[in-house]
Short mmCIF file of C-alpha atoms in Angstrom, two decimals:
data_model
loop_
_atom_site.label_atom_id
_atom_site.label_comp_id
_atom_site.label_asym_id
_atom_site.label_seq_id
_atom_site.Cartn_x
_atom_site.Cartn_y
_atom_site.Cartn_z
CA MET E 125 -16.12 18.91 -40.70
CA ILE E 126 -13.83 16.74 -42.66
CA ALA E 127 -14.47 16.62 -46.53
CA PHE E 128 -12.82 15.05 -49.28
CA ASP E 129 -10.64 17.05 -51.67
CA ALA E 130 -8.75 15.65 -54.28
CA THR E 131 -7.06 12.46 -55.48
CA ALA E 132 -4.17 11.49 -57.67
CA GLN E 133 -2.22 8.31 -58.95
CA ALA E 134 0.76 7.28 -60.95
CA THR E 135 2.92 4.19 -61.79
CA GLY E 136 6.72 4.31 -62.81
CA THR E 137 7.95 1.07 -64.27
CA GLY E 138 11.32 -0.17 -63.71
CA SER E 139 12.18 3.40 -62.06
CA THR E 140 14.07 4.49 -59.09
CA SER E 141 12.01 7.36 -58.61
CA LEU E 142 8.40 8.69 -59.32
CA THR E 143 6.57 12.18 -59.55
CA PHE E 144 3.12 12.96 -59.77
CA ALA E 145 0.99 16.08 -59.55
CA HIS E 146 -1.67 16.66 -56.83
CA THR E 147 -3.96 19.53 -56.19
CA VAL E 148 -4.69 20.37 -52.65
CA THR E 149 -7.39 23.24 -51.98
CA GLY E 150 -9.08 24.77 -48.76
CA THR E 151 -8.18 24.96 -45.22
CA ASP E 152 -7.05 22.47 -42.24
CA ARG E 153 -5.50 20.12 -45.13
CA PHE E 154 -4.35 16.84 -44.51
CA LEU E 155 -2.54 14.61 -47.36
CA THR E 156 -2.31 10.74 -47.55
CA ILE E 157 -0.39 8.90 -49.92
CA GLY E 158 -0.20 5.27 -50.34
CA PHE E 159 2.20 3.00 -52.64
CA VAL E 160 4.09 -0.16 -53.22
CA HIS E 161 7.51 -0.72 -54.44
CA GLY E 162 9.75 -3.84 -54.70
CA ASN E 163 11.43 -4.94 -51.55
CA THR E 164 14.52 -5.59 -53.47
CA THR E 165 14.97 -1.57 -53.06
CA THR E 166 14.99 0.57 -49.91
CA LEU E 167 12.77 3.71 -49.80
CA SER E 168 14.70 6.90 -49.72
CA SER E 169 12.19 9.57 -49.16
CA VAL E 170 8.43 10.79 -50.14
CA THR E 171 7.93 14.51 -50.23
CA PHE E 172 5.33 16.83 -51.47
CA ASN E 173 6.36 20.04 -52.90
CA ASP E 174 9.89 19.09 -51.29
CA ASP E 175 8.23 19.00 -47.86
CA ALA E 176 9.18 15.46 -46.16
CA CYS E 177 6.24 13.36 -45.65
CA SER E 178 6.01 10.87 -42.67
CA SER E 179 5.42 7.37 -42.66
CA VAL E 180 2.25 5.98 -41.19
CA ASP E 181 2.85 2.18 -41.62
CA LEU E 182 3.79 -0.55 -43.90
CA VAL E 183 2.72 -4.15 -44.76
CA GLN E 184 5.12 -6.82 -46.20
CA ILE E 185 2.92 -7.84 -48.85
CA GLN E 186 5.13 -10.62 -50.47
CA ALA E 187 8.72 -11.32 -50.93
CA ASN E 188 9.14 -8.34 -53.46
CA THR E 189 6.59 -5.94 -52.50
CA GLN E 190 5.98 -3.46 -49.63
CA LEU E 191 2.97 -1.30 -49.38
CA HIS E 192 3.13 2.04 -47.65
CA MET E 193 1.04 5.03 -46.41
CA TYR E 194 2.69 8.15 -45.93
CA SER E 195 0.90 11.42 -44.73
CA LEU E 196 1.74 15.40 -44.46
CA ILE E 197 -0.32 17.55 -42.21
CA ALA E 198 -1.01 21.18 -43.80
CA PRO E 199 0.39 20.35 -47.26
CA ASP E 200 1.04 23.40 -49.55
CA THR E 201 -1.87 24.57 -51.45
CA GLY E 202 -2.20 24.31 -55.59
CA THR E 203 -0.89 21.94 -57.78
CA ASN E 204 2.24 20.71 -56.29
CA ASN E 205 4.32 17.32 -57.00
CA VAL E 206 4.59 13.93 -54.79
CA VAL E 207 7.99 12.57 -55.25
CA ILE E 208 8.79 9.04 -54.23
CA THR E 209 12.32 7.83 -54.50
CA VAL E 210 13.71 4.50 -53.90
CA SER E 211 17.35 2.88 -53.91
CA GLY E 212 17.07 1.04 -57.03
CA SER E 213 14.82 0.15 -60.02
CA THR E 214 11.49 -1.13 -59.37
CA THR E 215 7.86 -0.66 -60.03
CA ILE E 216 6.47 2.14 -58.22
CA ARG E 217 2.49 2.45 -57.92
CA ALA E 218 1.07 5.40 -55.82
CA VAL E 219 -2.29 6.91 -55.24
CA SER E 220 -3.09 9.89 -53.18
CA ALA E 221 -5.88 11.46 -51.30
CA SER E 222 -6.08 14.89 -49.51
CA TYR E 223 -8.58 16.04 -46.98
CA THR E 224 -9.92 19.43 -45.57
CA GLY E 225 -11.24 20.24 -41.82
CA VAL E 226 -8.60 18.02 -40.37
CA SER E 227 -6.85 18.68 -36.81
CA GLN E 228 -3.39 19.98 -37.72
CA THR E 229 -1.73 18.33 -35.11
CA GLY E 230 -1.16 14.70 -34.35
CA GLN E 231 -2.40 13.17 -37.35
CA PRO E 232 -3.30 10.55 -38.15
CA ASP E 233 -4.21 9.79 -34.62
CA ALA E 234 -4.49 5.98 -34.97
CA ASP E 235 -3.69 3.13 -37.66
CA ASN E 236 -3.50 -0.33 -38.18
CA LYS E 237 -2.64 -2.75 -40.89
CA VAL E 238 -3.15 -6.40 -42.02
CA GLY E 239 -1.15 -8.80 -44.26
CA PRO E 240 -0.23 -10.60 -46.04
CA VAL E 241 -3.54 -11.89 -46.34
CA THR E 242 -4.40 -14.95 -48.81
CA THR E 243 -8.16 -15.09 -48.57
CA ALA E 244 -10.94 -13.64 -50.89
CA THR E 245 -11.64 -10.74 -48.65
CA ALA E 246 -9.09 -8.74 -46.69
CA SER E 247 -10.35 -6.27 -43.99
CA VAL E 248 -8.69 -4.28 -40.86
CA ALA E 249 -10.03 -1.74 -38.37
CA VAL E 250 -9.08 1.13 -36.67
CA THR E 251 -10.15 2.83 -33.38
CA THR E 252 -10.92 6.21 -33.79
CA THR E 253 -10.65 8.54 -30.99
CA VAL E 254 -13.38 11.30 -31.27
CA ASP E 255 -16.45 11.93 -32.92
CA ASN E 256 -16.51 13.07 -36.63
CA SER E 257 -13.18 11.55 -37.61
CA TRP E 258 -12.78 9.83 -41.00
CA ALA E 259 -10.65 6.82 -41.83
CA VAL E 260 -8.26 6.37 -45.11
CA ALA E 261 -7.14 3.25 -46.30
CA THR E 262 -4.74 2.00 -48.91
CA ALA E 263 -4.31 -1.51 -50.18
CA PHE E 264 -2.32 -3.44 -52.55
CA GLY E 265 -3.15 -7.16 -54.53
CA GLY E 266 -0.76 -8.76 -57.05
CA SER E 267 -3.47 -9.13 -59.65
CA GLY E 268 -5.87 -6.29 -58.94
CA ILE E 269 -8.32 -6.00 -55.94
CA ASN E 270 -11.67 -4.25 -55.46
CA PRO E 271 -13.14 -2.06 -52.73
CA GLY E 272 -15.11 -4.05 -49.94
CA THR E 273 -16.49 -3.53 -46.71
CA ASN E 274 -16.89 0.41 -45.81
CA TRP E 275 -14.80 1.41 -48.84
CA THR E 276 -15.38 4.56 -50.39
CA ALA E 277 -13.09 4.40 -53.63
CA ARG E 278 -10.96 7.44 -54.26
CA ASN E 279 -8.59 6.22 -56.78
CA GLU E 280 -6.39 3.34 -58.16
CA ASP E 281 -3.36 2.89 -60.17
CA ALA E 282 -3.62 1.77 -63.63
CA LEU E 283 -3.66 -1.75 -63.22
CA GLY E 284 -6.19 -1.76 -60.38
CA ARG E 285 -3.62 -3.25 -58.08
CA THR E 286 -3.14 -0.27 -55.61
CA LEU E 287 -6.11 1.46 -54.16
CA ILE E 288 -6.82 4.48 -51.86
CA GLY E 289 -10.24 4.95 -50.08
CA ASP E 290 -11.95 6.51 -47.01
CA SER E 291 -14.94 6.15 -44.87
CA GLY E 292 -16.65 8.71 -47.15
CA ALA E 293 -18.21 10.39 -43.86
CA ALA E 294 -17.57 11.30 -40.41
CA ILE E 295 -17.49 8.39 -38.06
CA THR E 296 -19.48 9.14 -35.14
CA PRO E 297 -19.49 7.58 -32.06
CA ALA E 298 -15.74 7.35 -31.67
CA GLY E 299 -14.69 3.61 -31.96
CA SER E 300 -13.35 0.80 -34.34
CA TYR E 301 -14.17 1.15 -37.72
CA THR E 302 -13.53 -1.57 -40.47
CA MET E 303 -12.47 -1.22 -44.22
CA GLY E 304 -11.95 -3.93 -46.62
CA VAL E 305 -11.14 -5.03 -50.05
CA GLN E 306 -12.08 -7.90 -52.06
CA ASP E 307 -8.85 -9.86 -53.54
CA ASN E 308 -7.64 -12.81 -55.33
CA PRO E 309 -6.99 -15.51 -53.10
CA SER E 310 -4.10 -16.61 -55.01
CA ASP E 311 -2.51 -13.29 -54.05
CA ASN E 312 -1.02 -11.73 -50.92
CA THR E 313 -3.04 -8.50 -49.97
CA GLY E 314 -2.43 -6.06 -47.70
CA ILE E 315 -4.32 -3.24 -46.15
CA VAL E 316 -2.91 0.00 -44.22
CA ILE E 317 -5.71 2.07 -42.57
CA ALA E 318 -5.78 5.20 -40.64
CA SER E 319 -7.57 7.65 -38.88
CA PHE E 320 -7.83 11.39 -38.44
CA ALA E 321 -9.51 13.81 -36.28
CA PRO E 322 -11.66 16.78 -37.41
CA ALA E 323 -10.20 20.55 -36.73
CA ALA E 324 -11.17 22.25 -33.69
CA GLY E 325 -14.75 22.96 -33.65
CA GLY E 326 -15.28 20.20 -36.08
CA GLY E 327 -15.95 17.17 -34.06
CA ALA E 328 -15.63 17.59 -30.06
CA ASN E 329 -16.24 14.23 -28.55
CA THR E 330 -20.00 14.74 -28.00
CA THR E 331 -20.86 11.53 -26.62
CA ASN E 332 -18.39 12.06 -23.81
CA PHE E 333 -19.68 15.28 -23.13
CA PHE E 334 -23.04 14.23 -22.80
CA MET E 335 -22.36 11.47 -20.74
CA MET E 336 -20.79 13.80 -18.37
CA MET E 337 -23.73 16.18 -18.13
CA MET I 133 7.14 -16.17 -74.84
CA LYS I 134 9.29 -14.49 -77.40
CA LEU I 135 11.02 -11.20 -76.53
CA THR I 136 12.18 -8.16 -78.65
CA LYS I 137 15.90 -6.93 -77.86
CA ARG I 138 16.16 -3.05 -77.35
CA ASN I 139 19.76 -1.56 -76.94
CA TYR I 140 20.71 -0.13 -73.38
CA LEU I 141 21.49 3.56 -73.85
CA GLY I 142 21.82 4.46 -69.83
CA ILE I 143 19.42 5.63 -67.49
CA GLY I 144 16.28 7.37 -68.35
CA ALA I 145 13.70 9.89 -67.33
CA VAL I 146 10.37 10.60 -68.77
CA HIS I 147 7.01 12.69 -68.57
CA VAL I 148 3.54 11.33 -69.09
CA LEU I 149 0.79 13.54 -70.18
CA ARG I 150 -2.90 12.62 -70.99
CA HIS I 151 -4.95 13.61 -74.13
CA ASN I 152 -8.02 15.61 -72.43
CA LYS I 153 -10.47 14.16 -74.55
CA ILE I 154 -9.40 10.62 -75.72
CA GLY I 155 -7.63 9.69 -72.92
CA GLU I 156 -4.53 8.59 -74.64
CA GLU I 157 -1.21 8.92 -72.71
CA LEU I 158 1.71 10.49 -74.23
CA VAL I 159 5.28 10.03 -73.25
CA ILE I 160 7.77 12.58 -73.58
CA PRO I 161 11.42 11.75 -72.87
CA CYS I 162 13.38 14.24 -70.66
CA THR I 163 16.70 14.68 -68.80
CA LEU I 164 17.64 13.70 -65.48
CA GLU I 165 18.32 17.04 -64.73
CA GLU I 166 14.71 18.23 -65.89
CA TYR I 167 13.13 15.20 -64.02
CA ALA I 168 14.89 16.54 -60.72
CA ARG I 169 13.68 19.98 -60.88
CA LEU I 170 9.94 18.59 -60.55
CA GLY I 171 10.91 17.69 -56.79
CA GLU I 172 12.23 21.11 -55.89
CA LYS I 173 10.07 23.61 -53.60
CA GLY I 174 7.69 25.17 -56.47
CA GLY I 175 8.69 22.45 -58.85
CA SER I 176 5.50 21.84 -60.13
CA GLN I 177 6.17 25.00 -62.50
CA PHE I 178 8.22 22.64 -64.32
CA ASN I 179 5.61 20.31 -64.98
CA PRO I 180 5.41 20.22 -69.03
CA VAL I 181 2.58 21.92 -70.54
CA LEU I 182 1.31 20.78 -73.92
CA GLU I 183 -2.20 21.90 -75.71
CA GLU I 184 -5.12 19.40 -75.37
CA TYR I 185 -2.92 17.45 -72.95
CA THR I 186 -2.88 17.43 -69.02
CA TYR I 187 0.26 16.43 -67.09
CA VAL I 188 0.01 13.34 -64.97
CA TYR I 189 3.56 11.96 -63.92
CA SER I 190 7.02 11.41 -64.49
CA PHE I 191 9.55 8.93 -63.64
CA ALA I 192 13.16 8.27 -63.81
CA GLY I 193 15.73 5.74 -63.24
CA GLN I 194 14.45 3.17 -65.58
CA PRO I 195 16.49 1.73 -68.38
CA LYS I 196 16.65 4.19 -71.33
CA VAL I 197 16.62 2.16 -74.83
CA ASP I 198 16.61 2.76 -78.30
CA THR I 199 12.54 2.99 -78.64
CA PRO I 200 10.90 6.37 -79.91
CA ASN I 201 9.93 7.18 -76.41
CA THR I 202 13.17 5.43 -74.80
CA LEU I 203 10.94 3.06 -72.79
CA LEU I 204 11.15 -0.86 -73.02
CA GLY I 205 7.69 -1.89 -74.44
CA GLU I 206 5.91 -4.58 -73.47
CA ASN I 207 7.38 -8.25 -74.37
CA GLU I 208 10.91 -6.41 -74.81
CA TYR I 209 14.05 -6.53 -73.20
CA THR I 210 17.60 -5.10 -72.79
CA GLU I 211 20.80 -6.11 -71.17
CA LYS I 212 22.64 -4.45 -68.67
CA ASP I 213 25.37 -5.83 -66.40
CA GLY I 214 25.02 -9.45 -67.00
CA GLU I 215 21.40 -9.44 -66.42
CA ALA I 216 18.51 -9.06 -68.66
CA ILE I 217 15.56 -6.53 -68.15
CA VAL I 218 12.49 -7.87 -69.13
CA SER I 219 9.41 -6.05 -69.79
CA MET I 220 6.12 -7.73 -69.59
CA GLN I 221 2.70 -7.51 -67.77
CA GLY I 222 3.17 -3.74 -67.73
CA GLU I 223 6.37 -4.45 -65.18
CA HIS I 224 10.33 -4.92 -65.20
CA PHE I 225 11.87 -8.09 -64.26
CA ARG I 226 15.69 -8.63 -63.72
CA VAL I 227 16.73 -11.96 -64.41
CA ALA I 228 20.45 -13.47 -65.48
CA LYS I 229 20.97 -12.72 -69.08
CA GLU I 230 21.12 -16.56 -69.84
CA LYS I 231 17.50 -16.55 -69.36
CA VAL I 232 16.77 -15.23 -72.58
CA ASP I 233 17.99 -17.18 -75.35
CA ALA I 234 19.68 -16.06 -78.72
CA GLU I 235 16.38 -15.77 -80.23
CA GLY I 236 14.84 -13.70 -77.61
CA ASN I 237 12.79 -16.98 -75.95
CA PHE I 238 11.90 -16.44 -72.41
CA ASP I 239 9.70 -18.90 -70.18
CA GLU I 240 7.42 -16.29 -68.26
CA ARG I 241 7.17 -18.77 -65.50
CA GLU I 242 10.36 -16.97 -64.28
CA VAL I 243 8.68 -14.04 -63.08
CA ILE I 244 5.55 -15.51 -61.49
CA GLY I 245 4.61 -13.97 -58.34
CA LYS I 246 7.15 -11.30 -58.63
CA GLN I 247 5.02 -8.71 -59.82
CA VAL I 248 4.70 -5.30 -57.85
#
């Protein structure tokens, strides 16, 4: 069974690198990191305890801003540092969330994105592949955004512009799941969403199993 | 908007810690070498420790200026390589040096829609 573990957030103003501590515990661990940086810079690397994280997807929010989601399967336990490095000075706003009970291969198993959106709400769906999966999403809005549809808030940066949230519970049966935020329609907003499956024994596709019987 | 000029001293790095009771953030300047160690394997052992505070984050590569914590404060600017780096609305904006006049006057409309 998947469970939320911990979260962290940080902002580096006018910087080329941001480091923040995130404490991971438990077994079958999974770490997600959402962040934005100025588009005049190029993203160089994202690491957790010096282990490279993988890009899930990105949204070009506006001419000067990119929203990213990165992830890492089996992050080291304990308090370790997330490091985000870009090519030139910019503001980096980051949020992170970790989970336990997650399959340790091929995660996230699906993702989607939306943006830039200039309406009062923004939402996007991901299609989970097995029962008891969770969805996690990160979003950015230039003058601040708030949790919306199916968004269990986990954290936000100091100015409330970058959020991270999840489904807050297992999604069963597998299928389309939508998460969304409320934003200022005068701003461009973007969301990246991903789904991740439970570890073996934590979420077989029971729907299909019983259909087969 | 009137900006206060700060002198550019180079590239900076800082740690940020939060007071456990009142939540106040404390900024402590560090060297680029100290900052780089944080990202090494096991680098969290170098996260700063201070009684009554919890380490939160660090950042580097920003302009280092002649303020007590080395950071540009709100509505301050510094000059580097023909550009003015303006700190406002919690962000830094790079504009042509001429956009800030000799008295520090700056038209904030220059940065509308450029926030990250």
